[in-house]
Coordinates of C-alpha atoms in Angstrom, one line a residue:
X123 CA 35.5 -59.1 33.1
X124 CA 34.8 -57.8 36.6
X125 CA 31.3 -57.5 38.1
X126 CA 31.3 -53.7 37.7
X127 CA 32.2 -53.9 34.0
X128 CA 29.5 -56.5 33.4
X129 CA 26.9 -54.4 35.2
X130 CA 27.9 -51.3 33.2
X131 CA 27.8 -53.2 29.9
X132 CA 24.4 -54.7 30.8
X133 CA 22.9 -51.2 31.8
X134 CA 24.4 -49.6 28.6
X135 CA 22.9 -52.4 26.5
X136 CA 19.5 -52.0 28.2
X137 CA 19.6 -48.2 27.6
X138 CA 20.5 -48.6 23.9
X139 CA 17.7 -51.2 23.4
X140 CA 15.1 -49.0 25.2
X141 CA 16.0 -46.0 23.1
X142 CA 16.0 -48.0 19.9
X143 CA 12.7 -49.7 20.8
X144 CA 11.1 -46.4 21.6
X145 CA 12.2 -44.9 18.2
X146 CA 11.0 -48.0 16.4
X147 CA 7.6 -47.8 18.1
X148 CA 7.3 -44.1 17.3
X149 CA 8.1 -44.7 13.6
X150 CA 5.7 -47.6 13.4
X151 CA 2.8 -45.7 15.1
X152 CA 3.3 -42.6 13.1
X153 CA 2.7 -44.6 9.9
X154 CA -0.8 -45.3 11.2
X155 CA -1.9 -41.7 11.1
X156 CA -3.1 -40.0 8.0
X157 CA -5.1 -36.9 7.6
X158 CA -5.5 -33.5 6.1
X159 CA -8.1 -31.4 4.4
X160 CA -8.7 -28.5 2.1
X161 CA -9.7 -24.9 2.8
X162 CA -11.5 -22.7 0.3
X163 CA -11.5 -19.0 0.9
X164 CA -12.1 -16.0 -1.3
X165 CA -9.9 -12.9 -1.3
X166 CA -11.0 -9.3 -1.5
X167 CA -10.6 -7.4 -4.7
X168 CA -8.3 -4.4 -5.1
X169 CA -10.1 -1.2 -6.2
X170 CA -8.7 2.2 -6.9
X171 CA -8.8 4.7 -4.2
X172 CA -9.9 7.9 -5.9
X173 CA -10.3 11.6 -5.6
X174 CA -11.5 14.3 -8.0
X175 CA -10.6 17.9 -7.2
X176 CA -11.7 20.8 -9.2
X177 CA -9.8 24.0 -8.5
X178 CA -11.6 27.3 -9.0
X179 CA -10.1 29.5 -11.7
X180 CA -9.3 32.4 -9.5
X181 CA -6.2 34.6 -9.2
X182 CA -5.4 32.9 -5.9
X183 CA -5.5 29.4 -7.5
X184 CA -3.6 30.0 -10.7
X185 CA -0.3 28.2 -10.9
X186 CA 3.0 29.5 -12.1
X187 CA 6.6 28.2 -11.6
X188 CA 7.3 28.0 -7.9
X189 CA 3.7 28.6 -6.7
X190 CA 1.9 26.2 -4.3
X191 CA -1.8 26.2 -3.8
X192 CA -4.0 24.5 -1.3
X193 CA -6.9 22.4 -2.5
X194 CA -9.2 19.9 -0.9
X195 CA -11.4 17.0 -2.0
X196 CA -13.0 13.8 -1.0
X197 CA -11.1 10.6 -1.1
X198 CA -13.1 7.5 -1.7
X199 CA -12.0 4.0 -0.5
X200 CA -14.3 1.5 -2.2
X201 CA -12.3 -1.5 -0.8
X202 CA -13.5 -4.0 1.7
X203 CA -10.7 -3.1 4.1
X204 CA -9.4 0.0 5.9
X205 CA -6.4 1.7 4.2
X206 CA -3.7 4.1 5.2
X207 CA -2.5 6.7 2.6
X208 CA 1.1 7.7 3.2
X209 CA 1.6 10.0 0.2
X210 CA 0.4 11.3 -3.2
X211 CA 2.4 11.9 -6.3
X212 CA 1.5 13.4 -9.7
X213 CA 1.9 10.6 -12.3
X214 CA 0.2 12.3 -15.2
X215 CA -0.6 15.7 -16.5
X216 CA -2.7 16.7 -19.5
X217 CA -3.7 20.3 -20.4
X218 CA -6.0 22.3 -22.7
X219 CA -5.4 25.7 -24.0
X220 CA -8.2 27.7 -25.6
X221 CA -10.4 24.6 -25.5
X222 CA -7.9 22.4 -27.4
X223 CA -5.3 19.8 -26.3
X224 CA -2.1 21.5 -25.3
X225 CA 0.6 18.9 -26.0
X226 CA 3.4 21.3 -25.0
X227 CA 2.2 21.1 -21.3
X228 CA 2.2 17.5 -20.2
X229 CA 3.6 15.3 -17.4
X230 CA 7.3 16.1 -17.9
X231 CA 6.9 19.7 -18.8
X232 CA 4.3 20.8 -16.3
X233 CA 6.5 20.0 -13.3
X234 CA 3.6 19.5 -10.9
X235 CA 3.9 17.8 -7.5
X236 CA 1.2 17.0 -4.9
X237 CA 1.1 16.2 -1.3
X238 CA -1.5 15.4 1.3
X239 CA -1.4 17.9 4.2
X240 CA -2.0 15.3 6.8
X241 CA -0.3 11.9 6.5
X242 CA -0.8 9.1 7.2
X243 CA -4.5 9.3 6.4
X244 CA -6.6 6.3 7.4
X245 CA -9.9 5.7 5.6
X246 CA -12.4 2.9 6.7
X247 CA -13.6 0.2 4.3
X248 CA -16.2 1.6 1.9
X249 CA -15.9 5.1 3.3
X250 CA -15.2 8.6 2.0
X251 CA -12.7 10.9 3.7
X252 CA -14.5 14.3 3.2
X253 CA -12.7 17.5 2.4
X254 CA -9.1 16.4 2.8
X255 CA -6.4 19.0 2.1
X256 CA -3.7 18.7 -0.5
X257 CA -1.1 21.0 -1.9
X258 CA -0.4 21.3 -5.6
X259 CA 2.8 22.9 -6.7
X260 CA 4.1 23.9 -10.1
X261 CA 7.9 23.5 -10.0
X262 CA 10.5 25.9 -11.1
X263 CA 11.1 24.0 -14.3
X264 CA 7.6 24.2 -15.7
X265 CA 7.5 24.9 -19.4
X266 CA 6.2 28.2 -20.7
X267 CA 3.8 26.2 -22.9
X268 CA 1.8 25.6 -19.7
X269 CA 0.9 29.3 -19.4
X270 CA -2.8 30.1 -19.8
X271 CA -3.8 26.4 -19.7
X272 CA -6.2 24.3 -17.7
X273 CA -4.3 21.4 -16.2
X274 CA -5.6 18.0 -15.2
X275 CA -3.3 16.1 -12.9
X276 CA -3.5 12.3 -12.2
X277 CA -2.5 11.4 -8.7
X278 CA -1.2 8.1 -7.5
X279 CA -1.6 7.3 -3.8
X280 CA 1.0 5.4 -1.8
X281 CA -0.2 3.4 1.2
X282 CA -1.1 0.1 2.7
X283 CA -4.1 -1.7 4.1
X284 CA -4.7 -1.6 7.8
X285 CA -5.3 -5.0 9.4

């Protein structure tokens, strides 16, 4: 072997030994470290955001197929975090007629829909959004059994928490 080849072989061997020794030292030293811990934290509960709206029994507020009325009410956020409401849908309808349950006018047959006038609507933690406007509409397919009834609509809000 010439001097150049011997020198190259010696340098290459030294590089391989250095890299190998460094890896071995790292592996050996990392085995000497142990640690960790635990974290205990509580999460907030999820409480229903609610509203109760009573609509006056006036000619202007009486529903019939195709009619939309404007209503307003307070929305209560009892949660420990701020929320943003992005929509409202009618998920249940019950009705009474002449003071008795009117089974002919319920969720499927009343054809009611609801919407917030302003969306998204942000409500702070533990706060009430006062006098917020909604629309309530009786669709074209409402059953005749709903005539002359008092309707109670259950709303479900869509939304998210605000970080």
